[in-house]
Each structure stands twice: as structure tokens, then as C-alpha cells.
PDB file of C-alpha atoms in Angstrom:
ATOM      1  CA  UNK A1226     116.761  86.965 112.275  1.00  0.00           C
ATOM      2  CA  UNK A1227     114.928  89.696 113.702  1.00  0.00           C
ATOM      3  CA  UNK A1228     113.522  92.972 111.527  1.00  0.00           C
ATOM      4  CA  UNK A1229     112.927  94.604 115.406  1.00  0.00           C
ATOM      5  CA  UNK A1230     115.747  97.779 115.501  1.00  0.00           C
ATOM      6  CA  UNK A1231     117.912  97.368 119.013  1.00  0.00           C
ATOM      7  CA  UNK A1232     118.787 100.719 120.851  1.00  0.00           C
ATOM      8  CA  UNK A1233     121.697 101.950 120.657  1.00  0.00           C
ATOM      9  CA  UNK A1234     124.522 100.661 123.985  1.00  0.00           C
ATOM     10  CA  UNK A1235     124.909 104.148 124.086  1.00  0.00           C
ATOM     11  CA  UNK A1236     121.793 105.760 123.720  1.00  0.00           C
ATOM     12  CA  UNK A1237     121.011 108.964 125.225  1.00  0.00           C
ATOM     13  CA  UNK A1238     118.021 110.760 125.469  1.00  0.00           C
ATOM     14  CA  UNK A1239     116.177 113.883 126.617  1.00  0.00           C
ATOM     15  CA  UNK A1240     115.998 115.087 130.005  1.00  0.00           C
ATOM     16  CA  UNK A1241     112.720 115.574 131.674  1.00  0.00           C
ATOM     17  CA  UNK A1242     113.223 118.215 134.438  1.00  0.00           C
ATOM     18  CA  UNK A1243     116.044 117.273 136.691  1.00  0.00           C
ATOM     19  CA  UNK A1244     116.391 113.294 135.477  1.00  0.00           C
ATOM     20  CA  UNK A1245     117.110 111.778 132.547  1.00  0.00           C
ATOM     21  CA  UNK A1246     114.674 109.499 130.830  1.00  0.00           C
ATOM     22  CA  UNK A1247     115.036 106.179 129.608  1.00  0.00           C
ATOM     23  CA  UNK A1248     112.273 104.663 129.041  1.00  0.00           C
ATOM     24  CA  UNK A1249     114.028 100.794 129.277  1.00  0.00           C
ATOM     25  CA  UNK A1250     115.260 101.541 132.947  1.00  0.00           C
ATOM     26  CA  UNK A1251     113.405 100.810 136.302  1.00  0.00           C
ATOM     27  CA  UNK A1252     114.319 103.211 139.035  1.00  0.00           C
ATOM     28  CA  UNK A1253     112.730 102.769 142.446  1.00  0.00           C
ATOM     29  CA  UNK A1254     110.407 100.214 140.546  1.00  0.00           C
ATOM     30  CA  UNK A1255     109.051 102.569 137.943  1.00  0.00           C
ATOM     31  CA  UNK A1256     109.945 102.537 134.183  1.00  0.00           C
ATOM     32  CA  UNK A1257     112.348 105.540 134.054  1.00  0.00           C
ATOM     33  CA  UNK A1258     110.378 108.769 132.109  1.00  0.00           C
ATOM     34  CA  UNK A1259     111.294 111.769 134.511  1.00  0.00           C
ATOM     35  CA  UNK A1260     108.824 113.844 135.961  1.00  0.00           C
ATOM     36  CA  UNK A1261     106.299 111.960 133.704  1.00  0.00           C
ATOM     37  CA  UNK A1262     107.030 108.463 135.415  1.00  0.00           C
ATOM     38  CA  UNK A1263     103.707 108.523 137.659  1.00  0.00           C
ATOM     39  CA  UNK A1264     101.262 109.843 134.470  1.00  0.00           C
ATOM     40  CA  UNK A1265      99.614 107.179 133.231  1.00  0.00           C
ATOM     41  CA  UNK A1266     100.285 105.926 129.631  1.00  0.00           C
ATOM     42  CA  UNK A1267      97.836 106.502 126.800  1.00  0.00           C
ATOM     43  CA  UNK A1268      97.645 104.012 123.941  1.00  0.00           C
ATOM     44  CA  UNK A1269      97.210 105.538 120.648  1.00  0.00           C
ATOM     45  CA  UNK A1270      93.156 105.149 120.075  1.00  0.00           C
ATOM     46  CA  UNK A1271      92.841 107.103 123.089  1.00  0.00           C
ATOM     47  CA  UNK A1272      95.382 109.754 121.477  1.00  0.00           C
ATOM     48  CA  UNK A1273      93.870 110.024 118.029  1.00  0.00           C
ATOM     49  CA  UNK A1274      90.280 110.208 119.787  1.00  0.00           C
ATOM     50  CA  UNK A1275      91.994 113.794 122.084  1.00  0.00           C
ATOM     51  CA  UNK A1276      93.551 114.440 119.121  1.00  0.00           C
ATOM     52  CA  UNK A1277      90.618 114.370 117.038  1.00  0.00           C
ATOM     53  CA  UNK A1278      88.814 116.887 119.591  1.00  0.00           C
ATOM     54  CA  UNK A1279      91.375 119.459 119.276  1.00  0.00           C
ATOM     55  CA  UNK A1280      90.961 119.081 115.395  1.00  0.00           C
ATOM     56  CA  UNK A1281      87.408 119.752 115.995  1.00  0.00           C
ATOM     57  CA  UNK A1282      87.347 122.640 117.940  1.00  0.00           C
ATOM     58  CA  UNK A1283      90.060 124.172 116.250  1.00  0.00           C
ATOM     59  CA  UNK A1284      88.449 124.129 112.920  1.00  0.00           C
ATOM     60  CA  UNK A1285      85.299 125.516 115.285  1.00  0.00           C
ATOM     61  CA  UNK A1286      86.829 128.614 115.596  1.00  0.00           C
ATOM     62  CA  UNK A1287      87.949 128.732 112.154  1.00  0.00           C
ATOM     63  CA  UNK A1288      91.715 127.699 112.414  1.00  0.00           C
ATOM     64  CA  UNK A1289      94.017 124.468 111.540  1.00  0.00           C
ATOM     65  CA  UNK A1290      95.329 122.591 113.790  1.00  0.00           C
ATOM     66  CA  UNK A1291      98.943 122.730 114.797  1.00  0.00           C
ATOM     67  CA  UNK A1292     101.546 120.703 112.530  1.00  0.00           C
ATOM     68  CA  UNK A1293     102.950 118.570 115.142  1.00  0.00           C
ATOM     69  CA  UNK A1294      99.377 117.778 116.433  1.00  0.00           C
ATOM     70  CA  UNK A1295      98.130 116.653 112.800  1.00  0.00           C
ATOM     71  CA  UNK A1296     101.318 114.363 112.200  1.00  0.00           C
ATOM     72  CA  UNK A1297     100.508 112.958 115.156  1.00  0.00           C
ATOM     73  CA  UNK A1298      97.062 112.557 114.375  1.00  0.00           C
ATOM     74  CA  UNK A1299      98.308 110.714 111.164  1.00  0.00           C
ATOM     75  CA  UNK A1300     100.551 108.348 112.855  1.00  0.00           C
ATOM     76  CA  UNK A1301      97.849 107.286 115.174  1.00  0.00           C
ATOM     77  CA  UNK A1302      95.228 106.239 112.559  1.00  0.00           C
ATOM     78  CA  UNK A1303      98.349 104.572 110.525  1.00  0.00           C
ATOM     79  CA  UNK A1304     100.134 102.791 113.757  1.00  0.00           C
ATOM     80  CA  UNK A1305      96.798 102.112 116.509  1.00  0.00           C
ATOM     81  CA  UNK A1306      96.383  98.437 117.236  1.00  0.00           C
ATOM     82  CA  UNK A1307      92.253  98.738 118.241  1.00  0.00           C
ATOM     83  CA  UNK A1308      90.059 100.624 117.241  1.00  0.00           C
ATOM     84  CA  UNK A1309      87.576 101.027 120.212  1.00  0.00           C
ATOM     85  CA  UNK A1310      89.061 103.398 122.832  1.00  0.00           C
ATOM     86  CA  UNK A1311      86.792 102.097 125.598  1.00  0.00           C
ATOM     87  CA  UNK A1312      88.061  98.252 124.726  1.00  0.00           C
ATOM     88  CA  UNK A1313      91.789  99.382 124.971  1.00  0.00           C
ATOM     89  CA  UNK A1314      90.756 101.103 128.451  1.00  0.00           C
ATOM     90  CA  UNK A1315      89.319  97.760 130.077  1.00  0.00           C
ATOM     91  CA  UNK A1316      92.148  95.703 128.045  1.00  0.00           C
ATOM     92  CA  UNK A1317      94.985  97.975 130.176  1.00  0.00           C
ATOM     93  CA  UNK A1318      92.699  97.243 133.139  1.00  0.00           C
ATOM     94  CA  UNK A1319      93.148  93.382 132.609  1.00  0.00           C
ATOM     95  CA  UNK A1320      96.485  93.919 132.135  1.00  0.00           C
ATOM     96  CA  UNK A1321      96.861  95.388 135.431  1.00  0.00           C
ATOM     97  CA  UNK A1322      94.605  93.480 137.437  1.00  0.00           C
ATOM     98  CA  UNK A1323      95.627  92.438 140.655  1.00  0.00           C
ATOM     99  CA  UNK A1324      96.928  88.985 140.667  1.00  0.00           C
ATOM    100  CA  UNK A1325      97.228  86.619 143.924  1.00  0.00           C
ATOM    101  CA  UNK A1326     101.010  85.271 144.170  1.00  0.00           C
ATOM    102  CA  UNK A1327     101.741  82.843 147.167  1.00  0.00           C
ATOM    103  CA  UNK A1328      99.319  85.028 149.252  1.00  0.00           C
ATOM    104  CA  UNK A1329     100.105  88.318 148.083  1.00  0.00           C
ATOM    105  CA  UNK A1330      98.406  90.517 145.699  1.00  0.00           C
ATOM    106  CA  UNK A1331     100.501  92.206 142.798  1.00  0.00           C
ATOM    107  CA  UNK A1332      99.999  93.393 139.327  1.00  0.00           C
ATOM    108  CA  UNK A1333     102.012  91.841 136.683  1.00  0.00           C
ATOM    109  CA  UNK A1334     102.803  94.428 134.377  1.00  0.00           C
ATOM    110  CA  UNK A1335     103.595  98.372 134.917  1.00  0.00           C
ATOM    111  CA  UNK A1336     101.067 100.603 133.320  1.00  0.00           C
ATOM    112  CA  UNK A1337     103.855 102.427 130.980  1.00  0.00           C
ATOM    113  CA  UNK A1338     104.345  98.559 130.359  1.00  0.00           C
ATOM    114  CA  UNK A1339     100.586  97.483 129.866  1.00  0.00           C
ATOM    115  CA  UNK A1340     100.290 100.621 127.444  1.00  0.00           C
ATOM    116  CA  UNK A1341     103.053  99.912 125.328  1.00  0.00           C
ATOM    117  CA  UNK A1342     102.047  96.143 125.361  1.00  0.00           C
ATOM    118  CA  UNK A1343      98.484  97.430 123.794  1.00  0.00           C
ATOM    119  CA  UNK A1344     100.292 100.285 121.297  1.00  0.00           C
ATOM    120  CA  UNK A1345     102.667  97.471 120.127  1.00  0.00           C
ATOM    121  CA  UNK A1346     100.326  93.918 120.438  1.00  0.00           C
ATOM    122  CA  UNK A1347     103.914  91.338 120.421  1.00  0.00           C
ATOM    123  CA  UNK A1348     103.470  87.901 118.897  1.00  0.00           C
ATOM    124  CA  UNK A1349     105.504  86.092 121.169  1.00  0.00           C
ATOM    125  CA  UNK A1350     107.764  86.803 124.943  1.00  0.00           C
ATOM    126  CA  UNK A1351     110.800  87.618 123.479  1.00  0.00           C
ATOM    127  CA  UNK A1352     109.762  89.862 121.182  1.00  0.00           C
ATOM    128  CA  UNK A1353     107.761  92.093 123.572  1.00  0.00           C
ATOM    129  CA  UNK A1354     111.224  91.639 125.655  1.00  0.00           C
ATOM    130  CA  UNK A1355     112.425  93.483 122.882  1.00  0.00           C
ATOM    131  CA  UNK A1356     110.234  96.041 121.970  1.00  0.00           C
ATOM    132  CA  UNK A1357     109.554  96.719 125.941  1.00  0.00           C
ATOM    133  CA  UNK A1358     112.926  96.063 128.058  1.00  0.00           C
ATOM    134  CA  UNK A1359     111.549  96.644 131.332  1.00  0.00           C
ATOM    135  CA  UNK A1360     109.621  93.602 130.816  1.00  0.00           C
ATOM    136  CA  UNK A1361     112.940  91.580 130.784  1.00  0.00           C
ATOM    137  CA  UNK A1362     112.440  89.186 133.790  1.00  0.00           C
ATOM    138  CA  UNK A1363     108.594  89.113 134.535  1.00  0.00           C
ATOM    139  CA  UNK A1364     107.091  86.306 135.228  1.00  0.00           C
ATOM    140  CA  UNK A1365     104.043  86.891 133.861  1.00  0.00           C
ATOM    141  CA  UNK A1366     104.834  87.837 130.711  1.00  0.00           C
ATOM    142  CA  UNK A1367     103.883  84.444 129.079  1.00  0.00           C
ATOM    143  CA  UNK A1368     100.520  85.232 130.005  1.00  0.00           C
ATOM    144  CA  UNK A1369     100.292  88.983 129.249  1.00  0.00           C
ATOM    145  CA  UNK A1370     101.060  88.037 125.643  1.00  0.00           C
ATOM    146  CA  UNK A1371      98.481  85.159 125.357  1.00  0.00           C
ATOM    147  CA  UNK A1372      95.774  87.901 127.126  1.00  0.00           C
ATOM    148  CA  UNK A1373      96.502  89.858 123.701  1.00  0.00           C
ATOM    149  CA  UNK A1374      95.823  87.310 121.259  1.00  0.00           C
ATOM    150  CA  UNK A1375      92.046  87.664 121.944  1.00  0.00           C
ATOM    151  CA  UNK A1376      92.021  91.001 121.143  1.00  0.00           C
ATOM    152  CA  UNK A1377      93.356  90.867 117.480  1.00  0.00           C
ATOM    153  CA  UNK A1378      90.888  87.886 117.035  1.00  0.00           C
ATOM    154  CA  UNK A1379      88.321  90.347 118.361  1.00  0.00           C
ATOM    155  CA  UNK A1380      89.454  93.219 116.462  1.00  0.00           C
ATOM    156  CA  UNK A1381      90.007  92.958 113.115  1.00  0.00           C
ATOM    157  CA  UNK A1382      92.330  95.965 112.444  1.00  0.00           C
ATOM    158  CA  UNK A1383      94.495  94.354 114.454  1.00  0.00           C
ATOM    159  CA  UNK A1384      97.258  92.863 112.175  1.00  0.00           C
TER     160      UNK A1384
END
């Protein structure tokens, strides 16, 4: 048995300007965040790292940060999966490297897909299924998996 927690069948969450989000539907063959659905994701060493700025150059000018900002701050030291922000930046770019299929060139991953793939580093298929379920039905994800295992052998925070 699995410890992984399953949404909800009837889930709802936030809008983002005129459309809902949900972040485990594809719509027009984009994960489903609103208005944010083009941005592309940040994994959380590049989040603590902006984070860490702020921190900086609020304390420059002699004031604290904001609460939300330093809880987040926390959660990204606690919960990142590598340490070096310029390794998770060319490990997202392997993820979405172009890939030749029967003549045609297509990445195998989205990048909301490829950055919660880094954030989350699954074991196995079916549990990054599970954690990510717009990955449900790729092909590749047998491989995107495997590409991970490298980096927690390279990285030893990696658990």
C-alpha cells in the first residue's frame, strides 16, 4: 500500500483569472494552471535561491521579510531535491530535450511536468503517475524516471 495522499474526486480549486486551475488536467495540450499555464515552472532550489535575495535586500534596508515569503523560504530548504540551482536548470533541459519519434521531433515531458518531476524525484512510473497525473499515458515516462536516478547518485541531499 501506498503512503502517497490521492486528490480528492471532487476537488476544487482556485480560479486563476477567468479559468479554473487544475493542475492534473491537460487543456489544449497544456497542464491546466490558468493564466499561469505558459510561465515556466520553477523547482524549489531556484525558489529558495529568489527567495534568499529578497531576504537579503530586505534586511539591506533594515526590514524582515514578509511571513509568507520566510515560510516559504523554510519549506524550500526542508523539501528541495538538489542543491545546485544551475544542475536543476540543465536537468529540466534534459528533461525537455527534443526527442526524434518515427521522424518527428517532440519533447517528452511538459515543463510544469519536468519541474514537478525535479521538485518531487519519483522512484518508480507509477508513482510519478501519481504524484504528477498529467503524466498518465506518456510514453516516455520509463525513461524520464531512470534520467533522475543519476541525479540523487550525483547529489547527495537527494534522499
Amino acid at each position: 500500500s501506498s503512503c502517497l495522499a490521492q486528490r480528492p474526486p471532487n476537488a476544487t480549486f482556485p480560479a486563476i483569472g477567468a479559468m479554473e486551475a487544475d493542475a492534473a488536467q491537460v487543456v489544449d495540450g497544456m497542464v491546466n494552471l490558468g493564466e499561469l499555464k505558459k510561465k515556466p515552472g520553477m523547482h524549489l532550489t531556484d525558489v529558495e535561491r529568489l527567495l534568499q535575495q529578497v531576504d537579503r535586500e530586505r534586511r539591506a534596508i533594515k526590514r524582515d521579510p514578509p511571513e509568507d515569503a520566510r515560510r516559504t523560504l523554510e519549506y524550500c530548504k526542508k523539501f528541495k531535491q538538489l542543491q545546485n540551482s544551475a544542475g536543476a536548470g540543465e536537468a529540466k533541459g534534459q528533461l525537455l530535450r527534443l526527442i526524434n519519434v518515427e521522424g518527428k521531433y517532440v519533447r517528452r515531458c511538459r515543463d510544469f511536468e519536468a519541474t514537478q518531476l525535479l521538485n518531487l524525484m519519483p522512484v518508480t512510473a507509477d508513482e510519478a503517475r501519481t504524484l504528477i497525473p498529467t503524466l498518465e499515458g506518456n510514453r516516455h515516462l520509463e525513461d524520464l524516471v531512470k534520467e533522475l536516478k543519476p541525479l540523487k547518485e550525483f547529489d547527495p541531499h537527494v534522499d
